[in-house]
GROMACS .gro file of C-alpha atoms in nm:
model
  191
    1UNK     CA    1   1.442  -3.741   0.317
    2UNK     CA    2   1.250  -4.094   0.311
    3UNK     CA    3   0.941  -3.961   0.417
    4UNK     CA    4   0.938  -3.722   0.155
    5UNK     CA    5   0.978  -3.995  -0.135
    6UNK     CA    6   1.344  -3.999  -0.199
    7UNK     CA    7   1.513  -4.368  -0.272
    8UNK     CA    8   1.774  -4.511  -0.037
    9UNK     CA    9   2.019  -4.460  -0.258
   10UNK     CA   10   1.920  -4.065  -0.270
   11UNK     CA   11   1.896  -4.064   0.075
   12UNK     CA   12   2.235  -4.201   0.171
   13UNK     CA   13   2.405  -3.956  -0.105
   14UNK     CA   14   2.218  -3.644   0.024
   15UNK     CA   15   2.334  -3.734   0.408
   16UNK     CA   16   2.658  -3.839   0.284
   17UNK     CA   17   2.630  -4.206   0.473
   18UNK     CA   18   2.610  -4.558   0.353
   19UNK     CA   19   2.315  -4.701   0.195
   20UNK     CA   20   2.345  -4.977   0.451
   21UNK     CA   21   2.317  -4.720   0.736
   22UNK     CA   22   1.990  -4.536   0.578
   23UNK     CA   23   1.823  -4.904   0.547
   24UNK     CA   24   1.913  -4.996   0.894
   25UNK     CA   25   1.777  -4.620   1.035
   26UNK     CA   26   1.444  -4.717   0.838
   27UNK     CA   27   1.417  -5.068   0.996
   28UNK     CA   28   1.459  -4.934   1.341
   29UNK     CA   29   1.218  -4.624   1.308
   30UNK     CA   30   0.969  -4.869   1.129
   31UNK     CA   31   1.010  -5.111   1.417
   32UNK     CA   32   0.944  -4.818   1.684
   33UNK     CA   33   0.657  -4.703   1.477
   34UNK     CA   34   0.482  -5.045   1.471
   35UNK     CA   35   0.487  -5.074   1.828
   36UNK     CA   36   0.371  -4.708   1.893
   37UNK     CA   37   0.057  -4.798   1.670
   38UNK     CA   38   0.027  -5.147   1.845
   39UNK     CA   39   0.040  -4.970   2.181
   40UNK     CA   40  -0.168  -4.650   2.134
   41UNK     CA   41  -0.403  -4.746   1.813
   42UNK     CA   42  -0.659  -4.915   2.012
   43UNK     CA   43  -0.997  -4.888   2.148
   44UNK     CA   44  -1.052  -4.649   1.873
   45UNK     CA   45  -1.416  -4.437   1.847
   46UNK     CA   46  -1.428  -4.478   1.468
   47UNK     CA   47  -1.774  -4.480   1.290
   48UNK     CA   48  -1.722  -4.535   0.928
   49UNK     CA   49  -1.400  -4.730   0.816
   50UNK     CA   50  -1.279  -4.782   0.433
   51UNK     CA   51  -1.082  -5.034   0.357
   52UNK     CA   52  -0.882  -5.079   0.025
   53UNK     CA   53  -0.557  -5.266  -0.103
   54UNK     CA   54  -0.288  -5.096  -0.301
   55UNK     CA   55  -0.057  -5.285  -0.555
   56UNK     CA   56   0.294  -5.264  -0.553
   57UNK     CA   57   0.583  -5.452  -0.688
   58UNK     CA   58   0.912  -5.546  -0.533
   59UNK     CA   59   1.252  -5.631  -0.664
   60UNK     CA   60   1.057  -5.632  -1.008
   61UNK     CA   61   0.710  -5.678  -1.176
   62UNK     CA   62   0.577  -6.025  -1.129
   63UNK     CA   63   0.634  -6.144  -1.493
   64UNK     CA   64   0.993  -6.074  -1.470
   65UNK     CA   65   1.101  -6.235  -1.115
   66UNK     CA   66   1.378  -6.459  -1.179
   67UNK     CA   67   1.340  -6.865  -1.174
   68UNK     CA   68   1.529  -6.886  -0.844
   69UNK     CA   69   1.292  -6.596  -0.661
   70UNK     CA   70   0.941  -6.748  -0.859
   71UNK     CA   71   0.694  -6.809  -0.515
   72UNK     CA   72   0.902  -6.605  -0.275
   73UNK     CA   73   0.722  -6.325  -0.096
   74UNK     CA   74   0.881  -6.013  -0.151
   75UNK     CA   75   0.923  -6.046  -0.487
   76UNK     CA   76   0.693  -5.920  -0.741
   77UNK     CA   77   0.308  -5.828  -0.645
   78UNK     CA   78   0.291  -5.711  -0.290
   79UNK     CA   79  -0.029  -5.550  -0.166
   80UNK     CA   80  -0.099  -5.325   0.113
   81UNK     CA   81  -0.392  -5.368   0.285
   82UNK     CA   82  -0.517  -4.990   0.438
   83UNK     CA   83  -0.829  -4.923   0.670
   84UNK     CA   84  -0.914  -4.550   0.688
   85UNK     CA   85  -1.159  -4.380   0.917
   86UNK     CA   86  -1.353  -4.174   0.686
   87UNK     CA   87  -1.446  -3.910   0.955
   88UNK     CA   88  -1.092  -3.849   1.098
   89UNK     CA   89  -0.852  -3.986   0.809
   90UNK     CA   90  -0.666  -4.168   1.100
   91UNK     CA   91  -0.518  -4.507   0.969
   92UNK     CA   92  -0.590  -4.766   1.234
   93UNK     CA   93  -0.420  -5.046   1.093
   94UNK     CA   94  -0.264  -5.173   0.749
   95UNK     CA   95  -0.103  -5.532   0.640
   96UNK     CA   96   0.158  -5.600   0.400
   97UNK     CA   97   0.092  -5.939   0.200
   98UNK     CA   98  -0.061  -6.121  -0.110
   99UNK     CA   99  -0.419  -6.005  -0.228
  100UNK     CA  100  -0.523  -6.346  -0.075
  101UNK     CA  101  -0.775  -6.484   0.169
  102UNK     CA  102  -0.544  -6.525   0.443
  103UNK     CA  103  -0.420  -6.178   0.421
  104UNK     CA  104  -0.759  -6.042   0.422
  105UNK     CA  105  -0.846  -6.234   0.765
  106UNK     CA  106  -0.506  -6.110   0.918
  107UNK     CA  107  -0.603  -5.756   0.812
  108UNK     CA  108  -0.948  -5.753   0.921
  109UNK     CA  109  -0.864  -5.942   1.283
  110UNK     CA  110  -0.650  -5.659   1.321
  111UNK     CA  111  -0.884  -5.389   1.255
  112UNK     CA  112  -1.153  -5.566   1.453
  113UNK     CA  113  -0.952  -5.580   1.747
  114UNK     CA  114  -0.863  -5.205   1.722
  115UNK     CA  115  -1.250  -5.060   1.744
  116UNK     CA  116  -1.452  -5.011   2.037
  117UNK     CA  117  -1.781  -5.001   1.908
  118UNK     CA  118  -1.992  -5.113   1.613
  119UNK     CA  119  -1.875  -4.939   1.298
  120UNK     CA  120  -2.014  -4.902   0.917
  121UNK     CA  121  -1.747  -5.087   0.716
  122UNK     CA  122  -1.733  -5.023   0.316
  123UNK     CA  123  -1.481  -5.218   0.082
  124UNK     CA  124  -1.438  -5.271  -0.270
  125UNK     CA  125  -1.613  -5.587  -0.450
  126UNK     CA  126  -1.267  -5.831  -0.369
  127UNK     CA  127  -1.442  -6.149  -0.235
  128UNK     CA  128  -1.212  -6.231  -0.004
  129UNK     CA  129  -1.330  -5.952   0.235
  130UNK     CA  130  -1.670  -6.145   0.253
  131UNK     CA  131  -1.527  -6.412   0.489
  132UNK     CA  132  -1.273  -6.211   0.646
  133UNK     CA  133  -1.519  -5.950   0.770
  134UNK     CA  134  -1.802  -6.203   0.870
  135UNK     CA  135  -1.525  -6.393   1.088
  136UNK     CA  136  -1.371  -6.091   1.240
  137UNK     CA  137  -1.680  -5.896   1.309
  138UNK     CA  138  -1.930  -6.129   1.315
  139UNK     CA  139  -2.282  -5.984   1.307
  140UNK     CA  140  -2.144  -5.636   1.496
  141UNK     CA  141  -2.092  -5.466   1.146
  142UNK     CA  142  -2.252  -5.252   0.895
  143UNK     CA  143  -2.091  -5.373   0.585
  144UNK     CA  144  -2.119  -5.288   0.237
  145UNK     CA  145  -1.925  -5.316  -0.091
  146UNK     CA  146  -1.868  -5.022  -0.331
  147UNK     CA  147  -1.785  -5.180  -0.684
  148UNK     CA  148  -1.674  -4.922  -0.913
  149UNK     CA  149  -1.800  -4.956  -1.274
  150UNK     CA  150  -1.512  -4.860  -1.519
  151UNK     CA  151  -1.555  -4.794  -1.881
  152UNK     CA  152  -1.279  -4.931  -2.131
  153UNK     CA  153  -0.933  -4.816  -2.101
  154UNK     CA  154  -0.792  -4.553  -2.329
  155UNK     CA  155  -0.496  -4.693  -2.392
  156UNK     CA  156  -0.611  -5.036  -2.453
  157UNK     CA  157  -0.534  -5.328  -2.217
  158UNK     CA  158  -0.176  -5.250  -2.111
  159UNK     CA  159  -0.284  -4.896  -1.969
  160UNK     CA  160  -0.058  -4.691  -1.761
  161UNK     CA  161  -0.330  -4.486  -1.640
  162UNK     CA  162  -0.681  -4.573  -1.470
  163UNK     CA  163  -1.000  -4.640  -1.664
  164UNK     CA  164  -1.286  -4.371  -1.638
  165UNK     CA  165  -1.488  -4.428  -1.369
  166UNK     CA  166  -1.859  -4.440  -1.518
  167UNK     CA  167  -2.019  -4.536  -1.179
  168UNK     CA  168  -2.074  -4.727  -0.890
  169UNK     CA  169  -2.265  -5.030  -0.753
  170UNK     CA  170  -2.367  -5.080  -0.389
  171UNK     CA  171  -2.434  -5.391  -0.223
  172UNK     CA  172  -2.547  -5.418   0.122
  173UNK     CA  173  -2.396  -5.736   0.299
  174UNK     CA  174  -2.444  -5.718   0.682
  175UNK     CA  175  -2.630  -5.464   0.884
  176UNK     CA  176  -2.794  -5.161   0.787
  177UNK     CA  177  -2.538  -4.924   0.625
  178UNK     CA  178  -2.615  -4.564   0.555
  179UNK     CA  179  -2.642  -4.544   0.138
  180UNK     CA  180  -2.533  -4.187   0.124
  181UNK     CA  181  -2.213  -4.248   0.322
  182UNK     CA  182  -2.140  -4.543   0.138
  183UNK     CA  183  -2.140  -4.422  -0.191
  184UNK     CA  184  -1.987  -4.075  -0.178
  185UNK     CA  185  -1.710  -4.158   0.057
  186UNK     CA  186  -1.529  -4.401  -0.151
  187UNK     CA  187  -1.622  -4.223  -0.459
  188UNK     CA  188  -1.484  -3.881  -0.341
  189UNK     CA  189  -1.170  -4.067  -0.235
  190UNK     CA  190  -1.114  -4.219  -0.582
  191UNK     CA  191  -1.155  -3.875  -0.751
   0.00000   0.00000   0.00000
């Protein structure tokens, strides 16, 4: 039920169990899945990897966090860093944290440690990737950034839906990425 997107409370009602039971099961299953990933997703033959961050809020949106919970991780903005193999759609690693340099470094170190060969890596234009990729991969990566260029938001600055993507700008950072794969893979995923 949780995998299908039901909340903890809805799952507890449908299964006729305590919400704490569902929470405990989720934590235990999560720990087993993490151990499996760490043991088995190693020495991967990925060739093209795309990385991005996904925003979410926990407890409340950042601007609504009570004073006593300000500046505590796990309240407000939380980012899930993801890597996906463009060819197989395997997610070799992920990281939950802030959107800062320390989280980027942890994420890229994990990714680099799971691969067995040089890859073509594509990210968005988030600047923290530059140093994190350099530290994790050195010169053993073909790295490019693909920056999406957006038009004005149809609903104004407090929009609920994304603005229209008018195009992309490619920027080779290191190595020699294939420009055809850099431009199409992420744009196709965006649409």
